[in-house]
Coordinates of C-alpha atoms and ligand atoms in Angstrom, one line a residue:
X7 CA -22.1 97.5 26.8
X8 CA -22.0 93.8 25.8
X9 CA -24.3 91.1 27.1
X10 CA -22.9 87.8 28.3
X11 CA -24.7 84.8 29.9
X12 CA -23.5 82.7 32.8
X13 CA -24.9 79.5 34.1
X14 CA -24.4 78.4 37.7
X15 CA -25.3 74.9 39.0
X16 CA -24.9 74.9 42.8
X17 CA -25.8 71.2 42.8
X18 CA -22.9 70.3 40.6
X19 CA -20.2 70.3 43.3
X20 CA -16.6 70.1 42.1
X21 CA -14.0 70.3 44.8
X22 CA -13.2 71.7 48.2
X23 CA -11.5 75.0 48.1
X24 CA -8.8 74.7 50.8
X25 CA -8.6 77.9 52.7
X26 CA -4.8 77.8 52.4
X27 CA -5.1 78.8 48.7
X28 CA -5.5 82.3 50.1
X29 CA -2.0 82.2 51.8
X30 CA 0.9 84.6 51.9
X31 CA 4.6 84.3 51.9
X32 CA 7.1 86.3 54.1
X33 CA 10.8 86.2 53.6
X34 CA 13.8 87.8 55.3
X35 CA 14.2 89.9 52.1
X36 CA 14.2 93.6 51.8
X37 CA 11.6 95.1 54.2
X38 CA 9.2 92.3 54.3
X39 CA 9.9 90.8 57.8
X40 CA 11.9 93.7 59.3
X41 CA 9.8 97.0 59.0
X42 CA 6.9 95.2 57.3
X43 CA 6.0 92.8 60.1
X44 CA 8.5 93.1 62.8
X45 CA 9.4 96.4 64.4
X46 CA 10.6 95.2 67.8
X47 CA 9.1 95.6 71.3
X48 CA 10.6 99.0 71.9
X49 CA 9.4 100.6 68.7
X50 CA 7.2 103.7 68.8
X51 CA 5.1 101.9 66.1
X52 CA 2.2 100.3 68.0
X53 CA 3.0 96.6 68.3
X54 CA 2.3 93.4 70.2
X55 CA 5.4 91.6 71.3
X56 CA 7.3 93.4 68.5
X57 CA 4.8 92.7 65.7
X58 CA 3.0 95.6 64.1
X59 CA -0.6 95.9 65.2
X60 CA -1.8 97.4 62.0
X61 CA -0.4 94.5 60.0
X62 CA -1.9 91.9 62.4
X63 CA -5.3 93.5 62.1
X64 CA -5.1 93.7 58.3
X65 CA -4.2 90.0 58.0
X66 CA -7.0 89.1 60.4
X67 CA -9.5 90.9 58.3
X68 CA -8.8 88.9 55.2
X69 CA -8.7 85.7 57.3
X70 CA -5.1 84.9 56.4
X71 CA -5.0 81.1 56.6
X72 CA -1.2 80.5 56.3
X73 CA 2.0 82.4 56.1
X74 CA 5.2 80.8 54.6
X75 CA 8.5 81.7 56.3
X76 CA 11.6 82.4 56.3
X77 CA 12.1 82.1 52.6
X78 CA 12.5 81.8 49.6
X79 CA 16.1 81.6 48.8
X80 CA 16.9 82.8 52.3
X81 CA 15.5 79.6 53.8
X82 CA 18.4 77.6 52.4
X83 CA 20.8 79.9 54.2
X84 CA 18.9 80.1 57.4
X85 CA 20.2 78.5 60.5
X86 CA 17.4 78.4 63.0
X87 CA 19.6 78.3 66.1
X88 CA 20.8 81.8 65.3
X89 CA 17.3 83.1 65.8
X90 CA 16.4 81.7 69.3
X91 CA 17.4 82.7 72.8
X92 CA 17.8 86.1 74.4
X93 CA 17.6 88.7 71.6
X94 CA 20.7 90.5 72.7
X95 CA 22.7 87.3 72.5
X96 CA 21.5 86.2 69.1
X97 CA 24.1 85.9 66.4
X98 CA 23.7 88.4 63.6
X99 CA 24.3 87.2 60.0
X100 CA 24.7 88.7 56.6
X101 CA 21.6 88.2 54.5
X102 CA 23.1 87.5 51.1
X103 CA 20.0 88.7 49.3
X104 CA 21.1 92.3 49.4
X105 CA 24.2 91.8 51.6
X106 CA 22.5 93.4 54.6
X107 CA 22.8 92.6 58.3
X108 CA 20.1 90.5 59.9
X109 CA 20.3 90.6 63.7
X110 CA 18.0 87.6 63.9
X111 CA 15.6 89.4 66.2
X112 CA 12.8 87.8 64.3
X113 CA 13.2 84.0 64.8
X114 CA 11.1 80.9 65.5
X115 CA 9.4 82.3 68.6
X116 CA 8.5 85.6 67.0
X117 CA 7.2 83.9 63.8
X118 CA 5.0 81.5 65.9
X119 CA 3.7 84.4 67.9
X120 CA 2.8 86.2 64.6
X121 CA 0.9 83.1 63.5
X122 CA -0.9 83.0 66.9
X123 CA -1.8 86.7 66.8
X124 CA -3.1 86.5 63.2
X125 CA -4.7 83.1 63.6
X126 CA -2.9 81.6 60.6
X127 CA -1.1 78.3 60.1
X128 CA 2.7 78.3 60.1
X129 CA 4.4 77.0 56.9
X130 CA 8.1 76.6 57.6
X131 CA 10.6 76.3 54.7
X132 CA 13.5 74.1 56.0
X133 CA 17.1 74.5 54.9
X134 CA 18.2 71.7 52.7
X135 CA 20.7 73.6 50.6
X136 CA 23.3 74.7 53.2
X137 CA 22.0 72.9 56.3
X138 CA 22.2 69.4 57.6
X139 CA 19.7 66.7 58.2
X140 CA 20.5 67.0 61.9
X141 CA 19.8 70.7 62.0
X142 CA 16.4 70.3 60.5
X143 CA 15.6 67.3 62.7
X144 CA 16.6 69.3 65.8
X145 CA 14.3 72.2 64.7
X146 CA 11.3 69.9 64.4
X147 CA 12.2 68.5 67.9
X148 CA 12.6 72.0 69.3
X149 CA 9.2 73.1 68.0
X150 CA 7.0 70.1 68.5
X151 CA 8.3 67.7 71.1
X152 CA 6.5 67.9 74.4
X153 CA 8.7 65.4 76.3
X154 CA 12.2 65.8 77.6
X155 CA 14.9 66.2 74.9
X156 CA 17.8 68.6 74.8
X157 CA 16.0 70.6 72.1
X158 CA 12.6 70.7 74.0
X159 CA 14.6 71.8 77.1
X160 CA 16.2 74.5 75.1
X161 CA 12.8 75.7 73.9
X162 CA 11.6 75.8 77.5
X163 CA 14.8 77.7 78.6
X164 CA 14.0 80.2 75.8
X165 CA 10.6 80.9 77.2
X166 CA 8.2 78.5 75.6
X167 CA 7.0 75.6 77.7
X168 CA 4.4 74.0 75.5
X169 CA 5.4 72.6 72.2
X170 CA 3.9 74.3 69.2
X171 CA 1.7 72.4 66.7
X172 CA 2.4 73.0 63.1
X173 CA 1.9 71.0 59.9
X174 CA 3.4 72.5 56.9
X175 CA 7.1 71.9 56.4
X176 CA 8.9 72.7 53.1
X177 CA 12.1 70.7 52.6
X178 CA 14.3 73.0 50.4
X179 CA 13.3 75.9 48.2
X180 CA 14.1 76.2 44.5
X181 CA 16.6 73.4 44.8
X182 CA 16.9 73.7 41.0
X183 CA 18.3 77.2 41.5
X184 CA 19.2 79.3 44.6
X185 CA 18.6 76.2 46.8
X186 CA 21.6 74.2 45.4
X187 CA 21.4 74.1 41.6
X188 CA 20.5 70.4 41.7
X189 CA 19.1 68.1 39.2
X190 CA 15.7 66.6 40.1
X191 CA 17.3 63.2 40.6
X192 CA 19.8 64.6 43.1
X193 CA 17.1 66.6 44.9
X194 CA 14.8 63.6 45.2
X195 CA 17.6 61.7 47.0
X196 CA 18.3 64.5 49.4
X197 CA 14.6 65.0 50.0
X198 CA 14.1 61.4 51.0
X199 CA 17.0 61.5 53.4
X200 CA 15.8 64.7 55.0
X201 CA 12.1 63.7 55.1
X202 CA 13.0 60.4 56.8
X203 CA 14.3 62.3 59.9
X204 CA 11.6 64.9 60.1
X205 CA 9.6 63.0 62.6
X206 CA 6.1 63.4 64.1
X207 CA 6.4 64.2 67.8
X208 CA 3.8 64.5 70.5
X209 CA 0.8 64.0 68.2
X210 CA 2.0 66.6 65.8
X211 CA 1.6 65.5 62.2
X212 CA 3.9 67.0 59.6
X213 CA 2.7 67.7 56.1
X214 CA 5.9 67.5 54.1
X215 CA 6.3 69.6 51.0
X216 CA 9.0 68.8 48.4
X217 CA 10.5 71.4 46.3
X218 CA 8.7 71.4 43.0
X219 CA 9.2 72.8 39.5
X220 CA 9.9 76.2 38.3
X221 CA 7.0 77.2 36.0
X222 CA 6.9 74.7 33.1
X223 CA 9.7 72.4 34.1
X224 CA 7.6 69.3 33.6
X225 CA 10.6 67.0 33.9
X226 CA 11.2 68.1 37.5
X227 CA 7.6 67.0 38.4
X228 CA 8.0 63.8 36.5
X229 CA 11.2 62.8 38.3
X230 CA 10.0 63.9 41.8
X231 CA 6.7 62.0 41.4
X232 CA 8.6 58.9 40.3
X233 CA 11.5 59.0 42.7
X234 CA 10.0 60.5 45.9
X235 CA 6.6 58.9 45.4
X236 CA 3.3 60.3 46.7
X237 CA 3.4 58.4 50.0
X238 CA 6.6 60.3 51.0
X239 CA 5.4 63.9 50.2
X240 CA 2.0 65.4 51.0
X241 CA 2.8 68.5 48.9
X242 CA 4.9 69.4 45.8
X243 CA 5.5 73.1 45.3
X244 CA 5.3 75.2 42.1
X245 CA 6.7 78.7 41.5
X246 CA 5.4 80.9 38.8
X247 CA 6.0 84.6 38.5
X248 CA 4.4 86.9 36.0
X249 CA 6.8 89.3 34.2
X250 CA 4.9 91.7 32.0
X251 CA 7.4 91.9 29.2
X252 CA 8.5 88.3 29.5
X253 CA 12.1 89.6 29.7
X254 CA 13.7 89.1 33.1
X255 CA 16.4 91.7 32.2
X256 CA 13.8 94.4 31.6
X257 CA 10.6 93.4 33.4
X258 CA 8.7 96.7 33.2
X259 CA 7.6 99.3 35.6
X260 CA 4.9 98.5 38.3
X261 CA 3.1 101.8 37.6
X262 CA 4.1 103.1 34.2
X263 CA 2.7 100.8 31.6
X264 CA 0.6 101.1 28.5
X265 CA -2.4 99.0 27.5
X266 CA -0.2 96.6 25.5
X267 CA 1.9 95.9 28.5
X268 CA -1.2 95.5 30.7
X269 CA -2.7 92.9 28.4
X270 CA 0.6 91.0 28.1
X271 CA 0.7 90.9 31.9
X272 CA -2.7 89.4 32.0
X273 CA -1.9 87.0 29.2
X274 CA 1.3 86.0 31.0
X275 CA -0.4 85.4 34.3
X276 CA -3.1 83.2 32.6
X277 CA -0.4 80.9 31.5
X278 CA -0.4 79.4 35.0
X279 CA -3.7 77.7 34.1
X280 CA -2.1 75.5 31.4
X281 CA 1.0 75.1 33.6
X282 CA -1.0 73.7 36.5
X283 CA -3.0 71.5 34.1
X284 CA 0.2 69.9 32.7
X285 CA 1.8 69.4 36.1
X286 CA -1.6 67.9 37.4
X287 CA -1.7 65.5 34.4
X288 CA 1.8 64.2 35.4
X289 CA 0.8 64.0 39.1
X290 CA -2.4 62.1 38.1
X291 CA -0.4 59.4 36.5
X292 CA 1.6 58.7 39.6
X293 CA -0.9 59.7 42.1
X294 CA -4.5 59.1 41.0
X295 CA -5.6 59.2 44.6
X296 CA -4.4 62.7 45.1
X297 CA -2.2 62.0 48.1
X298 CA 0.1 64.8 47.0
X299 CA -1.2 68.3 46.7
X300 CA 0.2 71.0 44.4
X301 CA 1.3 74.0 46.5
X302 CA 1.9 77.2 44.5
X303 CA 4.0 78.7 47.2
X304 CA 5.3 81.6 45.2
X305 CA 3.2 83.5 42.6
X306 CA 2.5 87.1 41.6
X307 CA 3.9 89.9 39.4
X308 CA 7.6 90.7 39.4
X309 CA 8.4 94.2 38.0
X310 CA 11.5 96.3 37.9
X311 CA 12.1 97.7 41.4
X312 CA 10.8 101.1 42.3
X313 CA 13.5 103.7 41.2
X314 CA 15.7 104.8 44.0
X315 CA 15.2 101.7 46.1
X316 CA 17.8 98.9 46.7
X317 CA 17.5 96.5 43.7
X318 CA 17.9 93.5 46.0
X319 CA 14.9 94.5 48.1
X320 CA 12.4 93.9 45.3
X321 CA 10.2 96.8 46.3
X322 CA 7.4 97.6 43.8
X323 CA 4.1 99.4 43.8
X324 CA 0.7 97.9 43.2
X325 CA -2.1 99.1 41.0
X326 CA -5.5 97.9 39.7
X327 CA -3.5 95.8 37.2
X328 CA -2.3 93.8 40.2
X329 CA -5.8 93.5 41.4
X330 CA -6.9 91.9 38.1
X331 CA -3.8 89.6 38.2
X332 CA -4.8 88.5 41.7
X333 CA -8.4 87.8 40.8
X334 CA -7.4 85.8 37.7
X335 CA -4.9 83.7 39.7
X336 CA -7.3 83.0 42.6
X337 CA -9.9 81.9 40.1
X338 CA -7.4 79.6 38.5
X339 CA -6.4 78.1 41.8
X340 CA -10.1 77.7 42.8
X341 CA -10.7 75.9 39.4
X342 CA -7.8 73.5 40.1
X343 CA -8.7 73.0 43.8
X344 CA -8.9 69.3 43.4
X345 CA -5.1 69.4 43.1
X346 CA -4.0 72.8 44.2
X347 CA -4.4 72.8 48.0
X348 CA -2.3 75.9 48.9
X349 CA -1.0 79.0 47.3
X350 CA 1.2 81.9 48.8
X351 CA 1.4 85.2 47.0
X352 CA 4.9 86.7 46.9
X353 CA 5.2 88.5 49.2
X354 CA 3.1 89.6 52.1
X355 CA 4.6 93.1 52.8
X356 CA 6.9 95.5 50.9
X357 CA 8.3 92.8 48.5
X358 CA 7.0 92.0 45.0
X359 CA 3.2 91.8 44.7
X360 CA 2.5 92.7 48.3
X361 CA -0.9 92.9 49.9
X362 CA 0.5 95.5 52.4
X363 CA 3.0 98.3 52.1
X364 CA 4.6 100.1 55.0
X365 CA 6.7 103.3 55.5
X366 CA 7.7 104.0 59.0
X367 CA 4.5 104.1 61.0
X368 CA 2.3 104.3 58.0
X369 CA 0.7 101.3 56.4
X370 CA -1.5 100.9 53.3
X371 CA -3.6 98.1 51.8
X372 CA -2.9 97.5 48.1
X373 CA -5.5 96.8 45.4
X374 CA -4.3 93.2 45.7
X375 CA -5.2 93.1 49.4
X376 CA -8.8 94.2 48.5
X377 CA -9.1 91.2 46.1
X378 CA -8.1 88.9 48.9
X379 CA -10.8 90.6 51.0
X380 CA -13.4 90.1 48.3
X381 CA -12.5 86.5 47.7
X382 CA -12.2 85.4 51.4
X383 CA -15.7 83.8 51.4
X384 CA -14.4 81.1 49.0
X385 CA -12.1 79.8 51.8
X386 CA -13.3 76.3 52.7
X387 CA -16.2 76.6 50.3
X388 CA -17.1 74.0 47.7
X389 CA -16.4 75.0 44.1
X390 CA -19.5 74.5 41.9
X391 CA -20.1 74.4 38.2
X392 CA -20.2 77.8 36.4
X393 CA -19.8 78.7 32.8
X394 CA -19.7 82.1 31.2
X395 CA -20.0 82.9 27.5
X396 CA -17.0 85.2 27.1
X397 CA -15.5 87.9 25.0
X398 CA -12.0 87.8 23.7
X399 CA -10.0 91.0 24.2
X400 CA -6.7 92.5 22.9
X401 CA -4.3 90.9 20.4
X402 CA -3.7 88.1 22.9
X403 CA -7.4 87.1 22.6
X404 CA -7.8 87.0 26.4
X405 CA -11.1 85.9 27.9
X406 CA -12.4 89.1 29.4
X407 CA -14.4 87.7 32.3
X408 CA -13.0 85.4 34.9
X409 CA -15.2 83.9 37.6
X410 CA -15.5 81.5 40.6
X411 CA -18.6 80.3 42.3
X412 CA -18.6 78.4 45.6
X413 CA -21.2 77.3 48.2
X414 CA -20.8 77.0 51.9
X415 CA -22.4 74.4 54.2
X416 CA -24.9 77.0 55.5
X417 CA -26.3 77.3 51.9
X418 CA -24.7 80.7 51.1
X419 CA -23.3 81.1 47.6
X420 CA -20.3 83.3 46.7
X421 CA -19.7 84.5 43.2
X422 CA -16.7 86.5 42.2
X423 CA -16.4 88.0 38.7
X424 CA -13.7 90.1 37.2
X425 CA -13.5 92.0 34.0
X426 CA -9.9 92.4 32.6
X427 CA -11.0 94.4 29.6
X428 CA -10.0 98.1 29.8
X429 CA -12.6 99.2 27.3
X430 CA -15.7 97.1 27.5
X431 CA -18.5 96.9 30.1
X432 CA -20.4 93.6 30.4
X433 CA -23.9 92.9 31.5
X434 CA -23.9 89.3 32.7
X435 CA -27.2 87.5 33.2
X436 CA -26.4 84.7 35.6
X437 CA -28.9 81.8 35.7
X438 CA -28.7 80.0 38.9
X439 CA -30.3 76.5 38.7
X440 CA -32.9 75.4 41.2
X441 CA -32.2 78.1 43.8
X442 CA -34.6 80.3 45.6
X443 CA -32.9 83.7 46.2
X444 CA -33.8 85.3 49.5
X445 CA -31.1 88.0 49.7
X446 CA -28.3 89.4 47.6
X447 CA -25.4 91.5 48.7
X448 CA -22.5 92.7 46.5
X449 CA -19.3 94.7 46.6
X450 CA -17.0 96.0 43.9
X451 CA -13.4 97.1 43.4
X452 CA -12.9 99.1 40.2
X453 CA -10.9 102.0 39.0
X454 CA -8.6 103.1 36.2
X455 CA -6.0 100.5 35.7
X456 CA -3.1 102.6 37.0
X457 CA -5.0 103.6 40.1
X458 CA -3.2 102.7 43.4
X459 CA -3.1 103.6 47.0
X460 CA -0.3 105.8 48.3
X461 CA 0.8 106.8 51.7
X462 CA -0.7 110.2 51.0
X463 CA -3.9 108.7 49.7
X464 CA -4.2 105.3 51.2
X465 CA -8.0 105.0 50.5
X466 CA -7.8 105.9 46.8
X467 CA -8.7 102.4 45.7
X468 CA -11.2 100.8 48.1
X469 CA -14.0 98.3 48.0
X470 CA -17.4 99.9 47.5
X471 CA -21.0 98.6 48.0
X472 CA -22.6 97.5 44.8
X473 CA -26.1 96.4 43.6
X474 CA -26.6 93.2 41.7
X475 CA -30.2 93.0 40.4
X476 CA -32.4 89.9 40.9
X477 CA -34.1 88.6 37.8
X478 CA -36.2 85.6 37.0
X479 CA -34.0 82.5 37.8
X480 CA -30.9 84.4 38.8
X481 CA -29.2 87.8 38.9
X482 CA -27.8 90.4 36.6
X483 CA -24.3 91.8 37.2
X484 CA -22.9 94.8 35.4
X485 CA -19.1 94.6 35.2
X486 CA -17.4 97.9 34.4
X487 CA -13.9 97.8 32.7
X488 CA -11.1 96.7 35.1
X489 CA -13.3 95.6 37.9
X490 CA -13.7 92.8 40.4
X491 CA -17.2 92.1 41.9
X492 CA -18.1 89.8 44.8
X493 CA -21.8 88.7 45.3
X494 CA -23.2 86.8 48.2
X495 CA -26.5 85.0 47.7
X496 CA -28.6 83.5 50.5
X497 CA -31.3 81.1 49.6
Ligands
AHR30 O1 10.3 85.9 46.2 C1 11.6 86.3 45.9 C2 12.5 85.1 45.5 O2 12.0 84.5 44.3 C3 12.5 83.9 46.5 O3 13.4 84.1 47.5 C4 12.9 82.8 45.6 O4 12.3 81.6 46.1 C5 12.3 83.1 44.2 O5 13.2 83.0 43.3

């Protein structure tokens, strides 16, 4: 066991941690929406208005703040009018991400109902790639106008009298790739035209998100900041996926990996720290007042699909490796919360690094889900100063311990610590400046790195109670290899 020291200064307040950093993303892709979220009203699987009850409850438990929908690449092929009206009259389409039929039974009303049931904010990705300005303008009118307009009338005819309130609107997805293969200059022009006509109706205030860069494409950010300008976009998105091998042709298995591949996954995921730093530096030059937030609306591990499944469905399993990846990413987003105001893991259910997997009527919570559960107390907290002396592990010289500390208005402090080393246990003495500790409670997620939950053993990896000792001026936390610990302190 190695000893480390950590200093926490709760009086050195850094930035507000927007709850939306703990968001999810759901696309009409594979079995994410259909099967994963939506089973239909007549399904034998217990549901509320067609939405799985087990999934609603699971998202409520982690306090899911926001769900992005309907894509992804699919968003730039989605025509919202196909997904409203009587279900039996809806026009089916071919979903080109897998060439499968989509009967459009999950559309605007069903998505808004999902958000109501879970208590999360909607985040709608609008179609810029194959749609029209008018189509998007009509959708906003349909959803948010309380007066009399043909679109508001259509909404009423379709069963919803009152306009919905929603803020987050993405305008195009990956416009540098599947969303139209545009240059940043071309995209910026399209964005401005679309954004002009996405109006605020009936007191609803849109928060417009421009399509941002892929990973380290700093030129894209530079051009968007210069041409669109902060006053015209409240958010700029960033997509960054972690591929263990670094080779998109052979990404590696989600369950069968050795220590070397594990550490290269962690090293690859940590790159997002530098990537966010560089994009933030560019944004700071054009936007010193932080009018535009960085929105990491797709992140997570992308492995080879589970053998025997449709390659286009992007179905993969989820182990303790993914839990460590999630903890490390969430710490990085917390650390950058002065600029990063939302993040959405890809994807919510049955696609890529999911928090939930379903199979028929069964559902399981992945190790990644449990990290969201351990971290939920950071939502809407204030990040405070913390520093940990660290240990560097593997050939990549990765810092073994990652941490976040936040405080809430009621004075409670939340510390999350993760240990990405597979060999070493750490005893961390945390000095907490000028704080009287009245009570401590802690929980832990730890297991062998390949451990996972399966439909046969859904509770194989679960959060367990844990004891963090109080000592003079702070606490002592013992972090086993491959673990994530959450501590709550009340003073
Ligand atoms: O999340 C899967 C796909 O990855 C999304 O559709 C797209 O935006 C990204 O390339």
